[in-house]
PDB file of C-alpha atoms and ligand atoms in Angstrom:
ATOM      1  CA  MET A   1      -5.772 -15.573  13.263  1.00 43.00           C
ATOM      2  CA  THR A   2      -5.213 -13.991  10.538  1.00 47.00           C
ATOM      3  CA  ALA A   3      -8.244 -13.955   7.647  1.00 43.00           C
ATOM      4  CA  PRO A   4      -7.123 -14.253   4.268  1.00 47.00           C
ATOM      5  CA  ARG A   5      -6.762 -11.062   2.243  1.00 50.00           C
ATOM      6  CA  ASP A   6      -9.673 -10.197   0.001  1.00 47.00           C
ATOM      7  CA  THR A   7      -7.638 -10.983  -3.194  1.00 51.00           C
ATOM      8  CA  ALA A   8      -5.866 -13.632  -4.995  1.00 63.00           C
ATOM      9  CA  ARG A   9      -2.933 -10.719  -5.050  1.00 73.00           C
ATOM     10  CA  PRO A  10       1.050 -11.891  -3.506  1.00 87.00           C
ATOM     11  CA  PRO A  11       0.989  -9.589  -0.754  1.00 96.00           C
ATOM     12  CA  VAL A  12       3.828  -7.461  -0.676  1.00 97.00           C
ATOM     13  CA  LEU A  13       4.839  -6.946   2.697  1.00 98.00           C
ATOM     14  CA  ALA A  14       4.434  -9.451   5.344  1.00 98.00           C
ATOM     15  CA  LEU A  15       4.463 -10.536   8.555  1.00 97.00           C
ATOM     16  CA  ARG A  16       4.146 -14.256  10.113  1.00 97.00           C
ATOM     17  CA  ASP A  17       3.954 -15.810  13.955  1.00 98.00           C
ATOM     18  CA  ALA A  18       5.284 -12.104  15.022  1.00 98.00           C
ATOM     19  CA  ARG A  19       6.459 -12.143  18.221  1.00 98.00           C
ATOM     20  CA  PHE A  20       7.751  -8.682  19.779  1.00 98.00           C
ATOM     21  CA  ALA A  21       8.819  -7.262  23.573  1.00 97.00           C
ATOM     22  CA  HIS A  22      10.163  -4.408  24.697  1.00 95.00           C
ATOM     23  CA  ARG A  23      12.580  -4.146  26.602  1.00 89.00           C
ATOM     24  CA  CYS A  24      12.673  -1.805  29.568  1.00 83.00           C
ATOM     25  CA  LEU A  25      15.869  -2.010  31.863  1.00 82.00           C
ATOM     26  CA  ASP A  26      15.991  -0.116  34.629  1.00 79.00           C
ATOM     27  CA  TYR A  27      17.404  -0.806  38.541  1.00 81.00           C
ATOM     28  CA  THR A  28      16.408  -4.420  38.867  1.00 79.00           C
ATOM     29  CA  GLY A  29      17.985  -5.160  35.681  1.00 73.00           C
ATOM     30  CA  GLY A  30      14.629  -5.409  33.435  1.00 80.00           C
ATOM     31  CA  HIS A  31      11.595  -6.782  32.522  1.00 86.00           C
ATOM     32  CA  ARG A  32       9.905  -7.282  28.888  1.00 88.00           C
ATOM     33  CA  HIS A  33       6.725  -5.744  28.226  1.00 91.00           C
ATOM     34  CA  THR A  34       5.197  -8.071  25.322  1.00 94.00           C
ATOM     35  CA  VAL A  35       3.362  -6.437  22.048  1.00 96.00           C
ATOM     36  CA  LEU A  36       2.218  -9.069  19.372  1.00 98.00           C
ATOM     37  CA  GLU A  37       2.121 -13.172  20.376  1.00 97.00           C
ATOM     38  CA  GLY A  38       1.777 -14.605  16.942  1.00 97.00           C
ATOM     39  CA  ALA A  39       0.700 -11.800  15.220  1.00 97.00           C
ATOM     40  CA  GLY A  40      -0.221 -12.273  11.122  1.00 97.00           C
ATOM     41  CA  LEU A  41      -0.815  -9.964   8.393  1.00 97.00           C
ATOM     42  CA  GLU A  42      -0.287  -9.639   5.182  1.00 97.00           C
ATOM     43  CA  VAL A  43      -0.340  -6.323   2.436  1.00 97.00           C
ATOM     44  CA  ALA A  44      -1.297  -6.693  -0.940  1.00 96.00           C
ATOM     45  CA  PRO A  45      -0.434  -4.353  -2.872  1.00 96.00           C
ATOM     46  CA  GLY A  46      -2.765  -0.883  -3.856  1.00 95.00           C
ATOM     47  CA  GLU A  47      -4.708  -1.959  -0.891  1.00 95.00           C
ATOM     48  CA  ARG A  48      -7.405   0.271   1.233  1.00 95.00           C
ATOM     49  CA  LEU A  49      -5.995  -1.461   5.026  1.00 97.00           C
ATOM     50  CA  VAL A  50      -6.657   0.599   8.723  1.00 98.00           C
ATOM     51  CA  LEU A  51      -5.092  -1.009  11.892  1.00 98.00           C
ATOM     52  CA  LEU A  52      -7.013  -0.530  15.544  1.00 98.00           C
ATOM     53  CA  GLY A  53      -6.310  -0.345  18.480  1.00 97.00           C
ATOM     54  CA  GLY A  54      -6.657   1.535  22.098  1.00 95.00           C
ATOM     55  CA  ASN A  55      -4.130   3.166  23.178  1.00 95.00           C
ATOM     56  CA  GLY A  56      -0.859   0.568  24.018  1.00 96.00           C
ATOM     57  CA  SER A  57      -2.134  -1.670  22.071  1.00 96.00           C
ATOM     58  CA  GLY A  58       0.614  -1.866  20.434  1.00 97.00           C
ATOM     59  CA  LYS A  59       0.180  -0.400  16.723  1.00 98.00           C
ATOM     60  CA  THR A  60       3.086   1.898  16.683  1.00 98.00           C
ATOM     61  CA  THR A  61       5.040  -1.055  18.026  1.00 98.00           C
ATOM     62  CA  LEU A  62       3.915  -2.915  14.461  1.00 98.00           C
ATOM     63  CA  LEU A  63       4.027  -0.416  12.059  1.00 98.00           C
ATOM     64  CA  ARG A  64       7.728   0.187  13.413  1.00 97.00           C
ATOM     65  CA  LEU A  65       8.749  -3.744  13.081  1.00 97.00           C
ATOM     66  CA  LEU A  66       7.138  -3.370   9.102  1.00 97.00           C
ATOM     67  CA  VAL A  67       9.496  -0.972   8.508  1.00 97.00           C
ATOM     68  CA  GLY A  68      12.656  -2.418  10.545  1.00 95.00           C
ATOM     69  CA  LEU A  69      13.115   0.505  12.983  1.00 95.00           C
ATOM     70  CA  ASN A  70      12.254  -2.959  15.656  1.00 96.00           C
ATOM     71  CA  TRP A  71      12.600  -6.413  15.316  1.00 96.00           C
ATOM     72  CA  LEU A  72      11.371  -8.949  15.631  1.00 97.00           C
ATOM     73  CA  ASP A  73      12.265 -11.685  18.731  1.00 97.00           C
ATOM     74  CA  GLY A  74       9.982 -14.342  16.368  1.00 97.00           C
ATOM     75  CA  GLY A  75       8.423 -15.170  13.535  1.00 98.00           C
ATOM     76  CA  THR A  76       8.936 -13.293  10.535  1.00 98.00           C
ATOM     77  CA  LEU A  77       9.013 -10.495   8.342  1.00 98.00           C
ATOM     78  CA  GLU A  78       8.901 -10.917   3.528  1.00 98.00           C
ATOM     79  CA  LEU A  79       9.219  -8.984   1.401  1.00 97.00           C
ATOM     80  CA  ASP A  80       8.185 -10.002  -2.034  1.00 96.00           C
ATOM     81  CA  GLY A  81       7.356 -13.167   0.004  1.00 95.00           C
ATOM     82  CA  GLU A  82      11.733 -13.204   0.557  1.00 96.00           C
ATOM     83  CA  ARG A  83      12.187 -13.150   4.605  1.00 97.00           C
ATOM     84  CA  VAL A  84      14.342  -9.598   5.686  1.00 97.00           C
ATOM     85  CA  ARG A  85      16.539 -10.120   7.727  1.00 95.00           C
ATOM     86  CA  ASP A  86      18.482  -7.527   9.736  1.00 91.00           C
ATOM     87  CA  ARG A  87      21.275  -7.200   8.075  1.00 93.00           C
ATOM     88  CA  ARG A  88      22.267  -4.107   5.533  1.00 93.00           C
ATOM     89  CA  ALA A  89      20.831  -5.418   1.887  1.00 95.00           C
ATOM     90  CA  ASP A  90      17.225  -6.429   3.550  1.00 96.00           C
ATOM     91  CA  ARG A  91      17.962  -2.865   5.303  1.00 94.00           C
ATOM     92  CA  THR A  92      18.503  -1.346   2.415  1.00 93.00           C
ATOM     93  CA  ARG A  93      15.413  -3.214   0.202  1.00 94.00           C
ATOM     94  CA  LEU A  94      12.320  -2.676   3.043  1.00 96.00           C
ATOM     95  CA  ARG A  95      13.308   0.927   3.197  1.00 93.00           C
ATOM     96  CA  GLU A  96      13.269   1.444  -0.868  1.00 93.00           C
ATOM     97  CA  ALA A  97       9.940  -0.227  -0.531  1.00 97.00           C
ATOM     98  CA  VAL A  98       8.449   0.735   2.563  1.00 98.00           C
ATOM     99  CA  GLN A  99       7.318   4.351   3.859  1.00 97.00           C
ATOM    100  CA  LEU A 100       6.553   4.881   7.406  1.00 98.00           C
ATOM    101  CA  VAL A 101       4.924   8.402   8.852  1.00 97.00           C
ATOM    102  CA  LEU A 102       5.431   8.684  12.133  1.00 96.00           C
ATOM    103  CA  GLN A 103       2.232  10.446  14.231  1.00 94.00           C
ATOM    104  CA  GLU A 104       4.252  13.467  14.658  1.00 95.00           C
ATOM    105  CA  PRO A 105       5.450  15.448  11.851  1.00 94.00           C
ATOM    106  CA  ASP A 106       8.261  17.364  14.662  1.00 94.00           C
ATOM    107  CA  ASP A 107      10.190  13.963  14.846  1.00 94.00           C
ATOM    108  CA  GLN A 108      10.552  13.241  11.336  1.00 93.00           C
ATOM    109  CA  LEU A 109      11.291  17.509   9.725  1.00 95.00           C
ATOM    110  CA  PHE A 110      14.396  18.669   9.744  1.00 93.00           C
ATOM    111  CA  ALA A 111      16.004  20.353   7.045  1.00 94.00           C
ATOM    112  CA  ALA A 112      16.086  23.958   6.523  1.00 94.00           C
ATOM    113  CA  SER A 113      13.381  24.186   3.484  1.00 97.00           C
ATOM    114  CA  VAL A 114      10.354  21.781   2.533  1.00 98.00           C
ATOM    115  CA  ARG A 115      11.945  20.844  -0.202  1.00 98.00           C
ATOM    116  CA  ALA A 116      15.125  20.084   1.278  1.00 97.00           C
ATOM    117  CA  ASP A 117      13.139  17.775   3.339  1.00 97.00           C
ATOM    118  CA  VAL A 118      11.650  16.318   1.366  1.00 98.00           C
ATOM    119  CA  SER A 119      14.992  15.957  -0.535  1.00 98.00           C
ATOM    120  CA  PHE A 120      16.180  13.953   1.451  1.00 97.00           C
ATOM    121  CA  GLY A 121      15.169  10.585   0.436  1.00 95.00           C
ATOM    122  CA  PRO A 122      15.784  10.608  -2.432  1.00 96.00           C
ATOM    123  CA  VAL A 123      19.308  12.081  -2.914  1.00 96.00           C
ATOM    124  CA  ASN A 124      19.820   9.294  -0.556  1.00 93.00           C
ATOM    125  CA  LEU A 125      19.228   6.645  -2.623  1.00 91.00           C
ATOM    126  CA  GLY A 126      21.987   8.100  -4.841  1.00 93.00           C
ATOM    127  CA  LEU A 127      19.430   9.753  -7.595  1.00 95.00           C
ATOM    128  CA  ASP A 128      20.614  12.231 -10.243  1.00 97.00           C
ATOM    129  CA  ARG A 129      19.377  15.184  -9.993  1.00 97.00           C
ATOM    130  CA  ALA A 130      17.267  15.924 -12.087  1.00 98.00           C
ATOM    131  CA  GLU A 131      14.827  12.331 -10.679  1.00 97.00           C
ATOM    132  CA  VAL A 132      14.805  14.201  -7.232  1.00 98.00           C
ATOM    133  CA  GLU A 133      13.414  16.946  -8.954  1.00 97.00           C
ATOM    134  CA  ARG A 134      10.869  15.018 -10.585  1.00 97.00           C
ATOM    135  CA  ARG A 135       9.791  13.221  -7.267  1.00 96.00           C
ATOM    136  CA  VAL A 136      10.036  16.286  -4.789  1.00 97.00           C
ATOM    137  CA  ALA A 137       7.750  18.220  -7.443  1.00 97.00           C
ATOM    138  CA  GLU A 138       5.210  15.199  -7.553  1.00 95.00           C
ATOM    139  CA  ALA A 139       5.244  14.376  -3.996  1.00 95.00           C
ATOM    140  CA  LEU A 140       4.229  18.333  -3.496  1.00 96.00           C
ATOM    141  CA  ALA A 141       1.296  18.467  -5.914  1.00 94.00           C
ATOM    142  CA  ALA A 142       0.114  14.798  -4.660  1.00 92.00           C
ATOM    143  CA  LEU A 143      -0.338  17.050  -1.258  1.00 92.00           C
ATOM    144  CA  ALA A 144      -1.010  20.404  -2.352  1.00 92.00           C
ATOM    145  CA  ILE A 145       1.440  22.451  -0.779  1.00 95.00           C
ATOM    146  CA  ALA A 146       4.059  23.035  -4.199  1.00 96.00           C
ATOM    147  CA  ASP A 147       3.204  27.282  -2.798  1.00 97.00           C
ATOM    148  CA  LEU A 148       5.139  25.840   0.719  1.00 97.00           C
ATOM    149  CA  ALA A 149       8.656  24.018  -0.888  1.00 97.00           C
ATOM    150  CA  ASP A 150      11.100  26.980   0.265  1.00 97.00           C
ATOM    151  CA  ARG A 151       9.457  27.476   3.134  1.00 98.00           C
ATOM    152  CA  VAL A 152      11.408  26.524   6.276  1.00 97.00           C
ATOM    153  CA  PRO A 153       8.959  23.768   7.724  1.00 96.00           C
ATOM    154  CA  HIS A 154       9.224  24.474  11.841  1.00 94.00           C
ATOM    155  CA  HIS A 155       7.093  27.718  11.181  1.00 95.00           C
ATOM    156  CA  LEU A 156       4.634  26.340   9.699  1.00 97.00           C
ATOM    157  CA  SER A 157       0.957  24.880  10.553  1.00 95.00           C
ATOM    158  CA  PHE A 158       0.960  21.355  12.200  1.00 93.00           C
ATOM    159  CA  GLY A 159      -1.575  20.256   9.158  1.00 92.00           C
ATOM    160  CA  GLN A 160       0.883  21.237   6.519  1.00 95.00           C
ATOM    161  CA  ARG A 161       3.965  19.570   8.823  1.00 96.00           C
ATOM    162  CA  LYS A 162       2.297  16.759   8.884  1.00 95.00           C
ATOM    163  CA  ARG A 163       1.632  17.005   4.837  1.00 94.00           C
ATOM    164  CA  VAL A 164       5.519  17.942   4.556  1.00 96.00           C
ATOM    165  CA  ALA A 165       6.238  14.450   6.245  1.00 96.00           C
ATOM    166  CA  ILE A 166       3.710  12.752   4.293  1.00 95.00           C
ATOM    167  CA  ALA A 167       5.207  14.130   0.510  1.00 96.00           C
ATOM    168  CA  GLY A 168       8.851  12.855   1.951  1.00 97.00           C
ATOM    169  CA  ALA A 169       7.119   9.558   2.455  1.00 96.00           C
ATOM    170  CA  LEU A 170       5.922   9.637  -1.316  1.00 95.00           C
ATOM    171  CA  ALA A 171       9.020  11.212  -3.045  1.00 96.00           C
ATOM    172  CA  MET A 172      10.824   7.705  -1.821  1.00 96.00           C
ATOM    173  CA  ARG A 173       7.511   6.219  -3.958  1.00 95.00           C
ATOM    174  CA  PRO A 174       7.106   3.304  -1.413  1.00 97.00           C
ATOM    175  CA  ARG A 175       4.621   0.881  -2.637  1.00 97.00           C
ATOM    176  CA  VAL A 176       4.080   0.007   0.814  1.00 98.00           C
ATOM    177  CA  LEU A 177       2.887   3.575   2.689  1.00 98.00           C
ATOM    178  CA  LEU A 178       2.748   3.720   6.598  1.00 98.00           C
ATOM    179  CA  LEU A 179       0.772   6.117   8.729  1.00 98.00           C
ATOM    180  CA  ASP A 180       0.570   6.288  12.522  1.00 98.00           C
ATOM    181  CA  GLU A 181      -2.144   7.925  13.009  1.00 96.00           C
ATOM    182  CA  PRO A 182      -2.853  11.021  10.284  1.00 94.00           C
ATOM    183  CA  THR A 183      -5.403  12.049  11.057  1.00 93.00           C
ATOM    184  CA  ALA A 184      -5.312  12.889  14.843  1.00 91.00           C
ATOM    185  CA  GLY A 185      -4.650  17.156  15.323  1.00 88.00           C
ATOM    186  CA  LEU A 186      -6.109  17.873  11.369  1.00 89.00           C
ATOM    187  CA  ASP A 187      -9.626  19.680  11.005  1.00 89.00           C
ATOM    188  CA  PRO A 188     -12.019  18.664   9.418  1.00 90.00           C
ATOM    189  CA  VAL A 189     -11.748  19.620   5.883  1.00 90.00           C
ATOM    190  CA  ALA A 190      -7.380  19.081   5.958  1.00 88.00           C
ATOM    191  CA  CYS A 191      -8.330  14.993   6.789  1.00 90.00           C
ATOM    192  CA  ASP A 192     -10.739  14.733   3.940  1.00 91.00           C
ATOM    193  CA  ASP A 193      -7.424  16.948   2.127  1.00 89.00           C
ATOM    194  CA  LEU A 194      -5.548  14.516   3.054  1.00 91.00           C
ATOM    195  CA  LEU A 195      -7.811  11.123   2.530  1.00 93.00           C
ATOM    196  CA  ALA A 196      -8.429  12.018  -0.788  1.00 92.00           C
ATOM    197  CA  ALA A 197      -4.346  12.728  -1.451  1.00 91.00           C
ATOM    198  CA  LEU A 198      -3.515   8.851  -0.020  1.00 93.00           C
ATOM    199  CA  GLU A 199      -7.076   7.776  -2.375  1.00 93.00           C
ATOM    200  CA  ALA A 200      -4.801   8.520  -5.030  1.00 91.00           C
ATOM    201  CA  VAL A 201      -1.429   7.461  -3.634  1.00 92.00           C
ATOM    202  CA  ARG A 202      -3.439   4.446  -3.141  1.00 94.00           C
ATOM    203  CA  ALA A 203      -5.312   4.381  -6.490  1.00 93.00           C
ATOM    204  CA  ALA A 204      -1.839   4.722  -8.663  1.00 91.00           C
ATOM    205  CA  GLY A 205      -0.979   1.649  -6.766  1.00 93.00           C
ATOM    206  CA  THR A 206       1.295   2.290  -3.328  1.00 96.00           C
ATOM    207  CA  ALA A 207      -0.612  -0.126  -0.236  1.00 97.00           C
ATOM    208  CA  VAL A 208      -1.238   2.705   1.921  1.00 97.00           C
ATOM    209  CA  VAL A 209      -1.325   1.298   5.938  1.00 98.00           C
ATOM    210  CA  MET A 210      -3.122   3.749   8.519  1.00 97.00           C
ATOM    211  CA  ALA A 211      -2.522   3.352  12.773  1.00 98.00           C
ATOM    212  CA  THR A 212      -5.517   4.766  14.180  1.00 96.00           C
ATOM    213  CA  HIS A 213      -8.431   4.341  17.089  1.00 93.00           C
ATOM    214  CA  ASP A 214     -10.789   6.226  15.552  1.00 94.00           C
ATOM    215  CA  VAL A 215     -13.023   3.279  14.133  1.00 96.00           C
ATOM    216  CA  ASP A 216     -15.421   5.802  12.404  1.00 94.00           C
ATOM    217  CA  LEU A 217     -12.650   6.834  10.622  1.00 94.00           C
ATOM    218  CA  ALA A 218     -12.201   3.765   9.895  1.00 95.00           C
ATOM    219  CA  TRP A 219     -15.288   2.767   9.017  1.00 94.00           C
ATOM    220  CA  ALA A 220     -15.379   6.028   6.410  1.00 92.00           C
ATOM    221  CA  TRP A 221     -12.375   5.147   4.774  1.00 93.00           C
ATOM    222  CA  ALA A 222     -11.068   1.450   4.922  1.00 94.00           C
ATOM    223  CA  ARG A 223     -12.143  -1.667   2.295  1.00 93.00           C
ATOM    224  CA  GLU A 224      -9.774  -3.765   5.241  1.00 96.00           C
ATOM    225  CA  VAL A 225      -9.527  -3.516   9.494  1.00 97.00           C
ATOM    226  CA  ALA A 226      -6.868  -5.296  10.944  1.00 98.00           C
ATOM    227  CA  VAL A 227      -8.114  -5.084  14.691  1.00 98.00           C
ATOM    228  CA  LEU A 228      -4.498  -5.703  17.717  1.00 97.00           C
ATOM    229  CA  THR A 229      -6.217  -6.881  20.882  1.00 96.00           C
ATOM    230  CA  ALA A 230      -3.736  -9.041  23.465  1.00 95.00           C
ATOM    231  CA  GLY A 231      -0.675  -9.163  21.086  1.00 96.00           C
ATOM    232  CA  HIS A 232      -2.897 -10.785  18.117  1.00 97.00           C
ATOM    233  CA  LEU A 233      -4.701  -9.284  14.861  1.00 97.00           C
ATOM    234  CA  THR A 234      -7.669 -10.362  13.551  1.00 97.00           C
ATOM    235  CA  ARG A 235      -8.376  -9.122  10.286  1.00 97.00           C
ATOM    236  CA  GLY A 236     -11.409  -8.342   7.703  1.00 97.00           C
ATOM    237  CA  PRO A 237     -13.468  -6.090   5.622  1.00 96.00           C
ATOM    238  CA  ALA A 238     -14.158  -3.452   6.896  1.00 95.00           C
ATOM    239  CA  HIS A 239     -18.362  -4.381   7.137  1.00 92.00           C
ATOM    240  CA  ASP A 240     -17.814  -7.259   8.745  1.00 94.00           C
ATOM    241  CA  VAL A 241     -15.212  -6.460  11.381  1.00 96.00           C
ATOM    242  CA  LEU A 242     -16.571  -2.913  12.285  1.00 96.00           C
ATOM    243  CA  ARG A 243     -19.604  -3.865  12.923  1.00 94.00           C
ATOM    244  CA  ASP A 244     -18.060  -6.942  15.789  1.00 95.00           C
ATOM    245  CA  GLU A 245     -19.403  -5.557  19.163  1.00 94.00           C
ATOM    246  CA  VAL A 246     -17.376  -8.329  20.640  1.00 96.00           C
ATOM    247  CA  LEU A 247     -13.799  -7.833  19.213  1.00 97.00           C
ATOM    248  CA  LEU A 248     -14.499  -3.766  18.790  1.00 97.00           C
ATOM    249  CA  GLY A 249     -14.634  -3.886  23.037  1.00 96.00           C
ATOM    250  CA  ALA A 250     -12.002  -6.956  23.253  1.00 96.00           C
ATOM    251  CA  ALA A 251      -9.956  -3.859  22.167  1.00 96.00           C
ATOM    252  CA  ARG A 252     -11.233  -0.707  24.190  1.00 96.00           C
ATOM    253  CA  LEU A 253     -13.168   0.460  20.790  1.00 97.00           C
ATOM    254  CA  ALA A 254     -16.665   0.951  20.069  1.00 94.00           C
ATOM    255  CA  VAL A 255     -18.755   0.778  17.070  1.00 94.00           C
ATOM    256  CA  PRO A 256     -19.160   3.414  14.692  1.00 95.00           C
ATOM    257  CA  TRP A 257     -21.506   6.095  14.069  1.00 90.00           C
ATOM    258  CA  GLY A 258     -21.972   4.354  10.694  1.00 87.00           C
ATOM    259  CA  ALA A 259     -22.485   0.627  11.924  1.00 86.00           C
ATOM    260  CA  ARG A 260     -24.801   2.076  14.968  1.00 86.00           C
ATOM    261  CA  VAL A 261     -27.089   3.939  12.515  1.00 85.00           C
ATOM    262  CA  SER A 262     -27.448   0.851   9.510  1.00 77.00           C
ATOM    263  CA  ARG A 263     -27.837  -1.224  12.099  1.00 74.00           C
ATOM    264  CA  ARG A 264     -30.565   0.579  13.973  1.00 76.00           C
ATOM    265  CA  LEU A 265     -32.507   1.106   9.906  1.00 76.00           C
ATOM    266  CA  LYS A 266     -32.314  -3.012  10.436  1.00 62.00           C
ATOM    267  CA  ARG A 267     -31.090  -2.608   6.715  1.00 58.00           C
ATOM    268  CA  THR A 268     -27.792  -1.794   5.929  1.00 54.00           C
ATOM    269  CA  VAL A 269     -28.018   2.117   3.278  1.00 56.00           C
ATOM    270  CA  LEU A 270     -24.514   3.340   5.026  1.00 57.00           C
ATOM    271  CA  ARG A 271     -21.398   0.149   3.960  1.00 60.00           C
ATOM    272  CA  PRO A 272     -18.009   1.740   4.223  1.00 61.00           C
ATOM    273  CA  GLY A 273     -16.711   4.717   1.737  1.00 59.00           C
ATOM    274  CA  GLU A 274     -20.528   6.035   1.695  1.00 56.00           C
ATOM    275  CA  VAL A 275     -20.343   8.038   4.489  1.00 47.00           C
TER     276      VAL A 275
HETATM  277  N1  ATP B   1      10.173   1.912  23.075  1.00 77.61           N
HETATM  278  C1  ATP B   1       9.623   1.051  24.507  1.00 77.61           C
HETATM  279  N2  ATP B   1       9.999   0.492  25.586  1.00 77.61           N
HETATM  280  C2  ATP B   1       8.933  -0.198  26.587  1.00 77.61           C
HETATM  281  N3  ATP B   1       7.356   0.225  25.963  1.00 77.61           N
HETATM  282  C3  ATP B   1       7.593   0.146  25.237  1.00 77.61           C
HETATM  283  C4  ATP B   1       8.202   1.558  24.290  1.00 77.61           C
HETATM  284  N4  ATP B   1       7.435   1.404  23.050  1.00 77.61           N
HETATM  285  C5  ATP B   1       6.066   1.209  23.541  1.00 77.61           C
HETATM  286  N5  ATP B   1       5.963   0.399  24.632  1.00 77.61           N
HETATM  287  C6  ATP B   1       4.712  -0.673  25.430  1.00 77.61           C
HETATM  288  O1  ATP B   1       4.106  -1.413  24.196  1.00 77.61           O
HETATM  289  C7  ATP B   1       2.584  -0.976  24.344  1.00 77.61           C
HETATM  290  C8  ATP B   1       2.844  -0.668  23.202  1.00 77.61           C
HETATM  291  O2  ATP B   1       2.601   1.265  22.248  1.00 77.61           O
HETATM  292  P1  ATP B   1       2.549   1.706  21.632  1.00 77.61           P
HETATM  293  O3  ATP B   1       3.334   2.674  21.106  1.00 77.61           O
HETATM  294  O4  ATP B   1       2.537   0.439  19.984  1.00 77.61           O
HETATM  295  O5  ATP B   1       1.247   1.269  21.555  1.00 77.61           O
HETATM  296  P2  ATP B   1      -0.239   2.359  19.859  1.00 77.61           P
HETATM  297  O6  ATP B   1      -1.547   1.573  19.795  1.00 77.61           O
HETATM  298  O7  ATP B   1       0.671   3.133  19.002  1.00 77.61           O
HETATM  299  O8  ATP B   1      -0.483   3.339  21.118  1.00 77.61           O
HETATM  300  P3  ATP B   1      -1.603   4.711  20.838  1.00 77.61           P
HETATM  301  O9  ATP B   1      -2.980   4.584  20.620  1.00 77.61           O
HETATM  302  O10 ATP B   1      -1.049   5.485  22.705  1.00 77.61           O
HETATM  303  O11 ATP B   1      -0.359   5.262  20.341  1.00 77.61           O
HETATM  304  C9  ATP B   1       2.464  -0.238  25.295  1.00 77.61           C
HETATM  305  O12 ATP B   1       2.610  -0.297  26.528  1.00 77.61           O
HETATM  306  C10 ATP B   1       3.881   0.721  25.813  1.00 77.61           C
HETATM  307  O13 ATP B   1       4.037   1.519  26.800  1.00 77.61           O
HETATM  308 MG1   MG B   2       0.893   4.952  18.831  1.00 77.61          MG
END
C-alpha cells in the first residue's frame, strides 16, 4: 500500500508495483530470496523522506534498485514519469539524476586525494575543468570539508570519510540524493552537522531520502516516512506513521522517544522536526 504524497508536485522518481528477489547460487542449484513484493514509492522534488525497516527488511536493496545497481524483476522504475530500462541511455539518465551514498564510505572512496575522489563523477560526465572545479568546491563547502581537499581519503576519520563520500554524490548535483544509514557511526555533533548540511541541500531543491532503522532520527528529521515490511511499503506523514505501534512492531521497530513522550503527555508537544 502506498499513501498519496503530501504534495501535488509530480514525482522525480517512482517505483510502481516493484518486485525483486536476490538470486542466491549454491551447490543445490540456488534459490531466490524475495525482498520486494509489489512495493510502491514516489519521491517528489525537494522532499525529506526516511525509509524505515528492521535489519534485513530490504532498505539497502531498495536504494540499489532506485539507482540502477540492481534491476527489478517486475514492476517499473520511472524517472520524470518515463520508464527506466536496463539500457545505456536510461542508465546515464538515472546516474545524472539520482545518487546513492553507501553505508560504508570505504566502499565508495578510492582516489588518492579527497579532491580527486569528489571530482570523479563530474569528470566522467565530461564537464570542462572550470565546471568540475566549481562543483568540487561547492560540494566540499556544503559538507564543511574544504580543508580536507588535499588529504588522502583513507587517512581520514570515519566521519570525515563519510562526508567525503556524500560530497562526491553532491558534486553530481543530483535531483535525488539517497543515503544508506548516513548517521551510523557518527558522534552526536557530527550527526547534527550532517543533518544541517543535508537540510541545506534539500532546501536548494534536491530530494533527500535516507534509509535507517533509527526511529528517533526519523522523528527528528523526516516529513514523510515509508516503512518496509514483508516486501511492501507503507507511507505517510512522519507524525502519523511514527505513532503507529502496530505497523512499527510489524517492522521490528519501536515507537520513537518523542512520540512516546507526546503520547504520555496526552497532547502533541513534540512534532517531527522540533526535537
Ligand atoms: N547480494 C545478495 N544476495 C543474496 N541475498 C541478499 C543480497 N543482499 C541482500 N540480501 C538479502 O536480502 C534481504 C534484504 O537485505 P538488505 O541489505 O536490503 O536489508 P537492510 O534492510 O538494508 O538491512 P540492514 O538494516 O541490516 O542494513 C536480506 O535478507 C539479505 O540477506
Ligand atoms: Mg542496509
